[in-house]
Coordinates of C-alpha atoms in Angstrom, one line a residue:
Chain A
X1 CA -16.4 -0.1 -8.2
X2 CA -15.6 1.3 -4.9
X3 CA -19.2 2.1 -4.3
X4 CA -20.3 -1.4 -5.1
X5 CA -17.9 -2.8 -2.5
X6 CA -19.1 -0.5 0.2
X7 CA -22.7 -1.5 -0.4
X8 CA -21.8 -5.1 -0.1
X9 CA -19.9 -4.5 3.1
X10 CA -22.9 -2.9 4.8
X11 CA -24.8 -6.1 4.4
X12 CA -22.2 -8.8 5.0
X13 CA -19.0 -7.4 6.4
X14 CA -17.4 -8.9 9.4
X15 CA -17.5 -5.6 11.1
X16 CA -21.0 -4.6 11.4
X17 CA -21.8 -1.4 13.0
X18 CA -21.9 -1.1 16.7
X19 CA -22.7 1.6 19.1
X20 CA -25.7 2.7 20.9
X21 CA -28.7 4.8 20.8
X22 CA -31.4 3.7 23.1
X23 CA -34.9 4.6 22.5
X24 CA -37.8 2.9 24.1
X25 CA -41.4 2.1 23.9
X26 CA -43.8 5.0 24.4
X27 CA -41.2 7.6 23.5
X28 CA -39.2 7.1 26.7
X29 CA -35.6 6.5 27.0
X30 CA -35.3 4.3 30.0
X31 CA -38.1 1.8 30.3
X32 CA -38.8 1.0 26.8
X33 CA -38.5 -2.4 25.2
X34 CA -36.5 -1.7 22.1
X35 CA -33.7 0.6 21.3
X36 CA -31.8 1.5 18.2
X37 CA -28.2 1.5 17.4
X38 CA -25.6 1.1 14.7
X39 CA -25.2 1.9 11.1
X40 CA -22.3 3.6 9.6
X41 CA -23.2 5.8 6.6
X42 CA -20.8 7.7 4.5
X43 CA -23.2 10.0 2.7
X44 CA -26.0 12.0 4.2
X45 CA -28.4 9.3 3.2
X46 CA -30.4 6.8 5.3
X47 CA -28.9 3.4 5.1
X48 CA -30.6 0.8 3.0
X49 CA -30.2 -1.9 5.7
X50 CA -29.7 -1.9 9.4
X51 CA -28.1 -4.5 11.7
X52 CA -29.3 -4.9 15.2
X53 CA -29.2 -7.0 18.3
X54 CA -32.4 -8.5 19.7
X55 CA -32.1 -9.2 23.4
X56 CA -34.3 -12.2 24.5
X57 CA -36.2 -11.8 27.8
X58 CA -34.7 -14.1 30.5
X59 CA -37.1 -16.4 32.4
X60 CA -35.9 -15.1 35.8
X61 CA -37.9 -11.9 35.2
X62 CA -34.8 -9.9 35.4
X63 CA -33.6 -7.6 32.7
X64 CA -30.1 -6.3 32.1
X65 CA -31.8 -3.0 31.2
X66 CA -33.4 -2.6 34.6
X67 CA -32.2 0.6 36.3
X68 CA -30.9 -1.4 39.3
X69 CA -29.5 -4.3 37.2
X70 CA -25.8 -4.9 37.8
X71 CA -24.8 -7.9 35.8
X72 CA -21.6 -9.5 36.9
X73 CA -19.8 -12.8 36.2
X74 CA -21.4 -14.4 39.2
X75 CA -24.9 -13.2 38.4
X76 CA -24.8 -13.7 34.7
X77 CA -27.0 -16.7 34.7
X78 CA -29.9 -14.5 35.9
X79 CA -29.9 -12.8 32.5
X80 CA -29.5 -15.9 30.3
X81 CA -32.8 -16.9 28.6
X82 CA -33.5 -20.6 27.9
X83 CA -31.6 -21.7 24.8
X84 CA -34.8 -22.9 23.1
X85 CA -36.3 -19.5 23.7
X86 CA -33.6 -17.8 21.6
X87 CA -34.1 -20.3 18.8
X88 CA -37.9 -19.7 19.0
X89 CA -37.4 -16.0 18.7
X90 CA -34.9 -16.5 15.8
X91 CA -37.4 -18.5 13.9
X92 CA -40.2 -16.0 14.4
X93 CA -38.0 -13.2 13.4
X94 CA -37.1 -15.0 10.2
X95 CA -40.7 -15.7 9.6
X96 CA -41.3 -12.0 9.6
X97 CA -38.6 -11.1 7.1
X98 CA -35.6 -10.5 9.4
X99 CA -32.3 -12.2 8.6
X100 CA -30.7 -13.9 11.6
X101 CA -27.0 -13.7 11.5
X102 CA -26.2 -15.5 14.8
X103 CA -28.0 -16.8 17.8
X104 CA -26.1 -16.0 21.0
X105 CA -26.7 -16.7 24.7
X106 CA -28.2 -13.3 25.4
X107 CA -29.0 -11.7 22.1
X108 CA -29.7 -12.5 18.4
X109 CA -27.7 -10.7 15.8
X110 CA -30.1 -9.7 13.0
X111 CA -30.4 -7.5 10.0
X112 CA -33.1 -6.3 7.6
X113 CA -33.9 -3.4 5.3
X114 CA -34.3 -0.1 7.2
X115 CA -37.9 0.3 6.0
X116 CA -38.8 -3.1 7.3
X117 CA -37.2 -2.3 10.6
X118 CA -39.2 0.9 10.9
X119 CA -42.4 -1.0 10.2
X120 CA -41.7 -4.0 12.4
X121 CA -40.8 -1.9 15.5
X122 CA -43.2 1.0 14.6
X123 CA -40.5 3.5 14.6
X124 CA -38.6 5.9 12.4
X125 CA -34.8 5.7 11.7
X126 CA -33.1 9.1 11.3
X127 CA -29.7 10.7 11.4
X128 CA -28.8 11.4 15.0
X129 CA -26.9 14.4 16.2
X130 CA -23.6 13.5 17.7
X131 CA -21.7 15.7 20.1
X132 CA -18.7 17.6 18.6
X133 CA -16.6 16.6 21.5
X134 CA -16.8 13.0 20.3
X135 CA -14.2 13.9 17.8
X136 CA -15.6 11.5 15.2
X137 CA -14.4 11.2 11.6
X138 CA -16.0 13.8 9.3
X139 CA -18.1 11.3 7.4
X140 CA -19.3 9.4 10.4
X141 CA -23.0 9.3 10.8
X142 CA -25.3 7.3 13.1
X143 CA -28.9 6.4 12.0
X144 CA -31.3 5.2 14.7
X145 CA -34.7 6.0 16.2
X146 CA -34.5 9.3 17.9
X147 CA -35.3 10.0 21.5
X148 CA -38.8 11.3 20.8
X149 CA -39.6 8.7 18.1
X150 CA -42.3 6.0 18.6
X151 CA -41.1 2.5 19.4
X152 CA -42.9 -0.7 20.2
X153 CA -42.2 -4.4 20.2
X154 CA -44.0 -6.3 17.5
X155 CA -47.3 -7.8 18.7
X156 CA -47.0 -10.9 16.5
X157 CA -46.3 -14.4 17.5
X158 CA -45.9 -13.3 21.1
X159 CA -42.6 -11.6 20.2
X160 CA -43.5 -8.7 22.4
X161 CA -43.4 -11.1 25.4
X162 CA -40.3 -12.9 24.2
X163 CA -38.1 -10.0 23.3
X164 CA -36.6 -7.7 26.0
X165 CA -35.2 -5.1 23.8
X166 CA -33.6 -4.5 20.3
X167 CA -31.0 -2.0 19.4
X168 CA -29.5 -1.0 16.1
X169 CA -25.7 -1.5 16.2
X170 CA -23.3 1.2 14.9
X171 CA -20.0 1.0 13.2
X172 CA -17.3 1.4 15.8
X173 CA -14.7 4.2 15.7
X174 CA -11.3 2.7 15.5
X175 CA -9.0 4.2 18.0
X176 CA -6.0 4.3 15.8
X177 CA -4.6 7.3 14.1
X178 CA -5.8 6.1 10.7
X179 CA -8.9 4.3 9.5
X180 CA -8.3 0.7 8.4
X181 CA -10.6 0.9 5.5
X182 CA -10.1 3.2 2.5
X183 CA -12.5 6.1 2.5
X184 CA -14.8 7.0 -0.4
X185 CA -14.3 10.6 -1.4
X186 CA -17.3 11.5 -3.6
X187 CA -15.7 14.3 -5.6
X188 CA -14.3 12.1 -8.3
X189 CA -13.8 8.5 -9.5
X190 CA -11.0 6.7 -7.7
X191 CA -9.9 3.1 -7.2
X192 CA -9.5 1.7 -3.7
X193 CA -7.2 -1.0 -2.5
X194 CA -7.2 -3.9 -2.4
X195 CA -10.4 -4.9 -4.2
X196 CA -10.5 -2.5 -7.2
X197 CA -6.8 -3.0 -8.1
X198 CA -7.0 -6.7 -7.7
X199 CA -10.1 -7.0 -9.9
X200 CA -8.9 -4.7 -12.7
X201 CA -5.6 -6.5 -12.9
X202 CA -7.6 -9.8 -12.8
X203 CA -5.7 -11.0 -9.8
X204 CA -8.8 -11.6 -7.7
X205 CA -9.7 -14.7 -9.7
X206 CA -6.1 -16.0 -9.3
X207 CA -6.5 -15.6 -5.5
X208 CA -9.6 -17.7 -5.6
X209 CA -7.4 -20.5 -7.1
X210 CA -5.3 -20.4 -3.9
X211 CA -2.5 -18.4 -5.6
X212 CA -1.9 -15.2 -3.6
X213 CA 1.9 -15.1 -3.5
X214 CA 2.3 -17.3 -0.5
X215 CA 5.9 -18.2 0.1
X216 CA 7.3 -15.5 -2.2
X217 CA 9.5 -12.8 -0.7
X218 CA 9.1 -9.3 -2.2
X219 CA 11.3 -6.4 -1.1
X220 CA 10.7 -2.7 -1.7
X221 CA 13.1 0.1 -1.0
X222 CA 11.3 3.4 -0.4
X223 CA 10.6 6.3 1.9
X224 CA 9.4 4.1 4.8
X225 CA 6.7 1.7 5.8
X226 CA 4.4 2.8 8.5
X227 CA 2.3 0.1 10.2
X228 CA -1.0 1.4 9.0
X229 CA -4.2 -0.2 10.5
X230 CA -5.1 -1.1 6.9
X231 CA -2.3 -3.7 6.7
X232 CA -3.3 -5.3 10.0
X233 CA -7.0 -5.3 8.9
X234 CA -6.0 -7.2 5.7
X235 CA -3.8 -9.6 7.6
X236 CA -0.8 -9.1 5.4
X237 CA 2.7 -10.4 6.2
X238 CA 4.2 -7.0 6.6
X239 CA 7.8 -6.3 7.8
X240 CA 9.6 -3.0 7.7
X241 CA 13.4 -2.6 8.1
X242 CA 15.8 0.2 7.7
X243 CA 18.8 0.7 5.4
X244 CA 22.0 1.2 7.5
X245 CA 21.8 4.9 6.9
X246 CA 18.2 5.3 7.8
X247 CA 16.4 5.3 11.2
X248 CA 13.0 4.5 12.7
X249 CA 11.5 1.8 10.6
X250 CA 8.1 2.4 12.1
X251 CA 7.6 5.8 10.5
X252 CA 7.1 7.2 7.0
X253 CA 6.9 11.0 7.2
X254 CA 6.5 11.2 3.4
X255 CA 3.9 8.4 2.8
X256 CA 5.1 7.2 -0.6
X257 CA 6.4 3.8 0.5
X258 CA 3.6 3.1 2.9
X259 CA 1.0 3.9 0.2
X260 CA 2.6 2.3 -2.8
X261 CA 3.2 -1.0 -1.1
X262 CA -0.6 -1.4 -0.7
X263 CA -0.7 -1.8 -4.5
X264 CA 1.7 -4.7 -4.3
X265 CA -0.2 -6.4 -1.5
X266 CA -3.5 -5.9 -3.4
X267 CA -2.3 -8.1 -6.2
X268 CA -0.4 -10.5 -4.0
X269 CA -1.9 -10.5 -0.5
X270 CA -0.1 -13.7 0.6
X271 CA 3.5 -12.6 0.0
X272 CA 6.2 -12.1 2.6
X273 CA 6.6 -8.4 2.2
X274 CA 9.7 -6.5 3.4
X275 CA 9.9 -2.8 3.1
X276 CA 13.3 -1.2 3.3
X277 CA 13.3 2.3 4.5
X278 CA 15.9 4.2 2.5
X279 CA 18.2 6.7 4.2
X280 CA 20.4 9.2 2.5
X281 CA 21.7 6.8 -0.1
X282 CA 19.2 5.0 -2.4
X283 CA 21.9 2.7 -3.7
X284 CA 22.5 1.5 -0.2
X285 CA 18.8 1.1 0.4
X286 CA 18.6 -1.0 -2.8
X287 CA 21.6 -3.1 -1.8
X288 CA 20.1 -3.7 1.7
X289 CA 17.1 -5.1 0.0
X290 CA 19.2 -7.3 -2.2
X291 CA 20.9 -8.7 0.9
X292 CA 17.6 -9.9 2.2
X293 CA 17.5 -12.3 -0.7
X294 CA 14.0 -11.6 -2.0
X295 CA 12.5 -13.3 -5.0
X296 CA 11.2 -10.0 -6.4
X297 CA 12.0 -6.4 -5.8
X298 CA 9.9 -3.4 -6.8
X299 CA 11.2 0.1 -7.0
X300 CA 9.0 3.2 -7.5
X301 CA 11.8 5.7 -7.9
X302 CA 14.7 6.5 -10.2
X303 CA 16.5 9.4 -11.9
X304 CA 15.4 11.3 -15.0
X305 CA 18.7 11.0 -16.8
X306 CA 18.5 8.6 -19.8
X307 CA 18.0 11.6 -22.1
X308 CA 18.9 11.7 -25.8
X309 CA 22.5 12.8 -26.3
X310 CA 23.7 11.7 -22.9
X311 CA 25.6 8.7 -21.5
X312 CA 25.6 7.2 -18.0
X313 CA 27.5 9.4 -15.5
X314 CA 29.9 7.8 -13.2
X315 CA 27.9 8.6 -10.1
X316 CA 25.2 6.2 -11.3
X317 CA 27.6 3.3 -11.9
X318 CA 27.3 2.0 -8.3
X319 CA 23.5 1.9 -8.6
X320 CA 23.8 0.3 -12.0
X321 CA 26.1 -2.4 -10.7
X322 CA 23.8 -3.0 -7.7
X323 CA 20.9 -3.6 -10.0
X324 CA 22.8 -5.9 -12.2
X325 CA 24.0 -7.7 -9.2
X326 CA 20.4 -8.2 -8.0
X327 CA 19.4 -9.6 -11.4
X328 CA 22.5 -11.9 -11.5
X329 CA 21.4 -13.3 -8.2
X330 CA 18.1 -14.3 -9.8
X331 CA 16.0 -11.6 -8.3
X332 CA 13.2 -10.3 -10.5
X333 CA 13.6 -6.5 -10.4
X334 CA 10.8 -4.1 -11.3
X335 CA 11.3 -0.4 -11.7
X336 CA 8.8 2.4 -12.5
X337 CA 9.5 3.9 -15.9
X338 CA 8.7 7.4 -14.7
X339 CA 6.1 10.1 -15.0
X340 CA 7.3 11.9 -18.0
X341 CA 10.8 11.3 -16.9
X342 CA 13.5 9.5 -18.8
X343 CA 13.7 7.1 -15.9
X344 CA 16.8 5.1 -15.0
X345 CA 17.2 2.3 -13.8
X346 CA 13.7 1.8 -15.3
X347 CA 15.5 1.9 -18.7
X348 CA 17.9 -0.9 -18.0
X349 CA 17.2 -3.9 -20.2
X350 CA 17.7 -6.3 -17.3
X351 CA 14.8 -4.9 -15.2
X352 CA 11.1 -5.1 -15.8
X353 CA 10.2 -1.5 -16.8
X354 CA 6.7 -0.6 -15.8
X355 CA 4.4 2.1 -17.4
X356 CA 0.8 3.0 -16.7
X357 CA -2.7 2.5 -18.0
X358 CA -5.8 4.3 -16.7
X359 CA -9.2 2.7 -16.4
X360 CA -12.2 5.0 -16.0
X361 CA -15.5 4.3 -14.2
X362 CA -17.0 2.8 -17.4
X363 CA -14.1 0.4 -17.7
X364 CA -12.5 2.2 -20.7
X365 CA -8.8 1.4 -20.8
X366 CA -6.3 3.9 -22.2
X367 CA -2.7 5.1 -22.0
X368 CA -2.2 8.1 -19.8
X369 CA -0.4 11.4 -20.4
X370 CA 1.1 11.0 -16.9
X371 CA 3.5 8.2 -17.7
X372 CA 6.8 7.7 -19.5
X373 CA 7.5 5.7 -22.7
X374 CA 10.7 6.2 -24.6
X375 CA 13.6 4.6 -26.5
X376 CA 16.6 4.5 -24.2
X377 CA 19.7 6.4 -25.3
X378 CA 22.0 4.5 -22.9
X379 CA 20.9 1.0 -23.8
X380 CA 20.4 0.8 -27.6
X381 CA 17.3 -1.1 -28.6
X382 CA 15.7 -0.8 -25.2
X383 CA 12.1 0.3 -25.4
X384 CA 10.5 1.6 -22.2
X385 CA 8.2 0.3 -20.7
X386 CA 7.8 -3.4 -21.0
X387 CA 4.2 -3.3 -19.8
X388 CA 2.0 -1.4 -17.5
X389 CA 0.1 -1.4 -14.2
X390 CA -2.6 1.1 -13.2
X391 CA -1.8 4.8 -13.1
X392 CA -3.6 8.1 -12.9
X393 CA -3.8 11.1 -15.2
X394 CA -2.4 14.7 -14.9
X395 CA -2.2 17.0 -13.2
X396 CA -1.6 14.9 -10.0
X397 CA -2.6 11.3 -10.8
X398 CA -5.0 11.4 -7.9
X399 CA -6.5 8.0 -8.7
X400 CA -5.9 5.2 -6.2
X401 CA -6.8 5.8 -2.5
X402 CA -3.8 4.5 -0.5
X403 CA -2.9 4.3 3.2
X404 CA -0.4 6.8 4.6
X405 CA 0.8 7.8 8.1
X406 CA -1.4 10.5 9.4
X407 CA 0.3 13.9 9.0
X408 CA 2.6 12.6 6.2
X409 CA 3.3 14.7 3.2
X410 CA 0.9 12.7 1.1
X411 CA -1.9 12.5 3.7
X412 CA -5.1 13.8 2.2
X413 CA -7.5 12.9 5.0
X414 CA -7.5 10.6 8.0
X415 CA -4.4 8.8 7.1
X416 CA -5.3 8.2 3.4
X417 CA -3.9 9.8 0.3
X418 CA -4.4 9.5 -3.5
X419 CA -1.3 9.3 -5.6
X420 CA -0.8 7.0 -8.5
X421 CA 2.0 7.6 -11.0
X422 CA 4.1 4.7 -12.2
X423 CA 5.1 4.4 -8.6
X424 CA 1.8 2.6 -8.2
X425 CA 2.1 0.6 -11.3
X426 CA 5.5 -1.1 -10.5
X427 CA 4.4 -2.7 -7.2
X428 CA 1.2 -4.0 -8.8
X429 CA 3.2 -5.7 -11.5
X430 CA 5.6 -7.0 -8.9
X431 CA 2.6 -8.6 -7.2
X432 CA 1.6 -10.4 -10.4
X433 CA 5.2 -11.6 -10.7
X434 CA 4.9 -13.0 -7.2
X435 CA 1.7 -14.9 -8.2
X436 CA 3.7 -16.4 -11.1
X437 CA 6.6 -17.3 -8.9
X438 CA 4.3 -19.1 -6.5
X439 CA 2.6 -21.0 -9.4
X440 CA 6.0 -22.0 -10.8
X441 CA 9.1 -21.2 -8.7
X442 CA 11.4 -22.2 -11.5
X443 CA 10.4 -19.2 -13.6
X444 CA 13.3 -16.8 -14.3
X445 CA 13.0 -13.0 -14.7
X446 CA 13.1 -13.4 -18.4
X447 CA 10.4 -16.1 -18.3
X448 CA 8.2 -13.8 -16.3
X449 CA 8.8 -10.8 -18.6
X450 CA 7.8 -12.9 -21.6
X451 CA 4.7 -14.3 -19.9
X452 CA 3.5 -10.9 -18.8
X453 CA 4.2 -9.4 -22.3
X454 CA 2.3 -12.0 -24.2
X455 CA -0.7 -12.2 -21.9
X456 CA -1.1 -8.4 -21.3
X457 CA -4.3 -6.6 -22.3
X458 CA -3.3 -4.6 -25.4
X459 CA -4.1 -0.9 -25.0
X460 CA -4.9 0.8 -28.3
X461 CA -6.2 4.2 -27.1
X462 CA -4.5 7.2 -25.6
X463 CA -1.1 8.9 -25.5
X464 CA 1.6 9.0 -22.9
X465 CA 3.6 11.9 -21.5
X466 CA 6.2 11.7 -24.3
X467 CA 3.5 12.0 -26.9
X468 CA 3.7 8.3 -27.8
X469 CA 0.4 6.9 -29.1
X470 CA -1.1 3.6 -28.0
X471 CA -1.7 1.3 -31.0
X472 CA -2.5 -2.3 -31.8
X473 CA 0.4 -4.4 -30.5
X474 CA 3.3 -3.2 -28.4
X475 CA 4.1 0.5 -28.4
X476 CA 6.0 3.1 -26.3
X477 CA 2.8 4.3 -24.8
X478 CA 2.1 1.3 -22.6
X479 CA 4.5 -1.4 -23.7
X480 CA 2.6 -4.6 -24.3
X481 CA -0.3 -3.2 -22.4
X482 CA -1.9 -3.7 -19.0
X483 CA -0.7 -6.8 -17.1
X484 CA -3.4 -9.5 -16.9
X485 CA -2.8 -11.8 -13.9
X486 CA -5.4 -14.4 -14.8
X487 CA -4.1 -14.9 -18.3
X488 CA -0.5 -15.0 -17.2
X489 CA -1.3 -17.6 -14.6
X490 CA -3.3 -19.7 -17.0
X491 CA -0.3 -19.8 -19.2
X492 CA 1.7 -21.6 -16.6
X493 CA -0.9 -23.9 -15.0
Chain B
X1 CA 13.9 11.0 1.9
X2 CA 17.1 12.6 3.1
X3 CA 17.1 12.3 6.9
X4 CA 20.4 13.9 7.5
X5 CA 21.5 17.5 7.8
X6 CA 22.3 19.2 4.6
X7 CA 26.0 19.3 5.5
X8 CA 26.1 15.4 5.5
X9 CA 26.7 13.9 2.1
X10 CA 26.6 10.3 0.9
X11 CA 29.1 9.0 -1.5
X12 CA 30.0 5.7 -3.1
X13 CA 33.5 4.3 -3.4
X14 CA 33.8 1.7 -6.2
X15 CA 36.9 -0.5 -5.9
X16 CA 38.8 -2.1 -8.7
X17 CA 37.9 -5.6 -9.8
X18 CA 39.7 -8.0 -12.1
X19 CA 39.1 -5.5 -14.9
X20 CA 37.4 -2.2 -15.2
X21 CA 37.6 -2.0 -18.9
X22 CA 34.6 -3.7 -20.3
X23 CA 30.9 -3.3 -21.0
X24 CA 29.1 -4.5 -17.9
X25 CA 26.4 -7.2 -18.0
X26 CA 25.1 -9.7 -15.5
X27 CA 27.2 -12.4 -17.2
X28 CA 30.5 -10.7 -16.6
X29 CA 29.6 -8.9 -13.4
X30 CA 31.9 -11.1 -11.2
X31 CA 35.0 -9.6 -13.0
X32 CA 34.1 -6.3 -11.4
X33 CA 34.0 -7.6 -7.8
X34 CA 37.0 -6.4 -5.8
X35 CA 38.9 -8.8 -3.6
X36 CA 37.5 -8.8 0.0
X37 CA 40.8 -7.7 1.4
X38 CA 40.7 -4.5 -0.7
X39 CA 37.2 -3.8 0.6
X40 CA 38.4 -4.3 4.2
X41 CA 41.5 -2.1 3.7
X42 CA 39.5 0.8 2.3
X43 CA 36.8 0.3 4.9
X44 CA 39.3 0.6 7.7
X45 CA 41.1 3.6 6.0
X46 CA 37.8 5.6 5.7
X47 CA 36.5 4.6 9.1
X48 CA 39.7 5.7 10.7
X49 CA 39.3 9.1 9.1
X50 CA 35.8 9.5 10.6
X51 CA 33.7 8.4 7.6
X52 CA 30.7 6.2 8.2
X53 CA 31.1 3.2 5.9
X54 CA 29.0 0.2 4.8
X55 CA 30.6 -2.6 2.9
X56 CA 29.0 -3.6 -0.4
X57 CA 29.8 -6.1 -3.1
X58 CA 31.6 -3.6 -5.2
X59 CA 33.0 -1.2 -2.7
X60 CA 31.7 1.0 0.1
X61 CA 28.7 3.2 0.7
X62 CA 29.9 6.2 2.8
X63 CA 28.7 9.2 4.6
X64 CA 30.7 12.2 5.8
X65 CA 30.3 15.9 6.4
X66 CA 31.0 18.2 3.5
X67 CA 34.1 19.5 5.3
X68 CA 35.5 16.0 5.9
X69 CA 34.9 15.0 2.3
X70 CA 36.7 18.1 1.1
X71 CA 39.7 17.5 3.2
X72 CA 39.9 13.8 2.5
X73 CA 39.9 14.3 -1.3
X74 CA 41.5 17.8 -1.4
X75 CA 38.6 19.1 -3.5
X76 CA 35.8 21.7 -3.2
X77 CA 32.1 20.8 -3.2
X78 CA 29.4 23.2 -4.5
X79 CA 25.7 23.0 -3.9
X80 CA 23.5 23.0 -6.9
X81 CA 19.8 22.4 -7.7
X82 CA 16.8 24.2 -6.3
X83 CA 14.1 21.5 -5.9
X84 CA 16.4 18.7 -4.9
X85 CA 19.6 20.4 -3.7
X86 CA 22.7 18.3 -3.9
X87 CA 26.4 18.7 -4.0
X88 CA 28.7 18.5 -7.0
X89 CA 32.5 18.0 -7.1
X90 CA 34.2 21.2 -8.2
X91 CA 37.5 20.2 -9.7
X92 CA 39.5 16.9 -9.5
X93 CA 39.5 14.4 -6.6
X94 CA 42.8 13.5 -5.1
X95 CA 42.8 10.1 -3.5
X96 CA 45.4 9.2 -0.9
X97 CA 48.2 7.1 -2.2
X98 CA 47.5 4.6 0.6
X99 CA 44.4 3.4 -1.2
X100 CA 44.5 5.0 -4.6
X101 CA 45.5 1.8 -6.4
X102 CA 42.4 0.0 -5.0
X103 CA 39.8 2.6 -6.0
X104 CA 38.1 2.8 -9.4
X105 CA 35.9 5.9 -8.7
X106 CA 34.4 8.0 -5.9
X107 CA 31.0 9.6 -6.7
X108 CA 28.5 11.6 -4.8
X109 CA 25.0 10.2 -4.3
X110 CA 22.0 12.2 -5.5
X111 CA 18.5 12.0 -4.2
X112 CA 16.2 10.0 -6.4
X113 CA 12.8 11.1 -7.8
X114 CA 9.9 9.1 -6.4
X115 CA 7.5 8.4 -9.3
X116 CA 4.5 8.7 -7.1

């Protein structure tokens, strides 16, 4: 799935490659008529398509590429071709199989298959050697005609007289600490946010109906919420605050909170998100979130304490009361069930308890041996979980590529990590709750629980960490199954 | 998550509500809420002793050094746990008579597990 998205992006993404590599006619690098530039490639493989800028020759006889040319605001008109000339060139390019994306004052943004580009300009596109001192990402590659490669303007329809030069454009390097787009690591199958998560949970089709969680406030207490470029790129409403006993809301040295909230925003990109950075006391972090009066809370943490033969210790009573208080205020509270843990507060009957389902590259759905599913000892009759989000498999649940602060504990490479226990599943389900809340603000927590239960995709294959088997109907392996946003929304519209 | 030195501990002080003797649920939760004046009195008492306090609906969230906690409650703390070290109360807490009637329980906070 991730691969599919990347291919699509190359052709139509807003950010098309940019950068430069001039080559010129007659194998020279200064006086030629066409150059080559930009195309970001992840693997060592020539890109299928290239995007490029075609600079139209101005009528003044001047060229911005002349060695003595010094374009400035006052002399800019010297380099502007007649408007009808740009249109003429565009039409001719289209006639010769080149897609015109935009006609500007100076140049035309165009694209075509790489092989066509090579034929049209009589050149060869190859991977260029980049200086080590450029400090580029490991997987950054630039494909363009090389310095010694042939190059000529097409001698058809007078295009060689109308075009000044043409250069392939390359993907820019973002001068942030982290890349804004999840990387594709080829060693194994992984999901990427936001598209893969939204599609598998069938939230994408709900977004297309105009339901994306807008107006719904969701709070999440966790390790911190770093302002990763990914969040800005996606345009999320993202706010981070600290609990009274925490400091520096801008940092997340661990990475857990920053990464997991991307699952929430994948399923409900329009929500008002508030991340609460916990300090020393998680109960205080939770209560801080409650005070913000959210509609929904998601919690990817807990204690492995609801074991057979035990009862609730006093030290958990404050947290217990805080969770009950949140529910009594009408907040929909989601908790991860745990990764083989006997998770509390995820075992409380008042919360939505979230387990995990894994989906492989062939779209086979199954329970995963990474996640919890058990009968609560502390709350008789309580079966954990209620339903599930997406989750990885042992040993590390390295499944969903998530943004983290560079250098954080969970940073795998370039400000991205892959960690996906039930910590990932709870925010996903919370996102679906937000979609339902937007569709019908009068829904209570119990209403939402019932809607999600009876519209979930039943999982009938696999076993969880406690040895519980997935069967037809609800079970301890995945609860009622994988949450299905589209079916849940259809039930209320 | 802990961002304090290991000698700083967090603890919760639950205050008495209308009744403490019941099974708690969202429907009867209000009976557990202490009167605001009780919260204020305890807040000022702990703050005066050097404890960092935060008011909550059911009591106080507090932070103090191990030494201060031990002297306030005349009790010893022992450190346990290898992966997630935390403190445990060794013996019985003694709460000052000035606020003892208002307090239901004092408990140490433990670090949670992140289900990543």
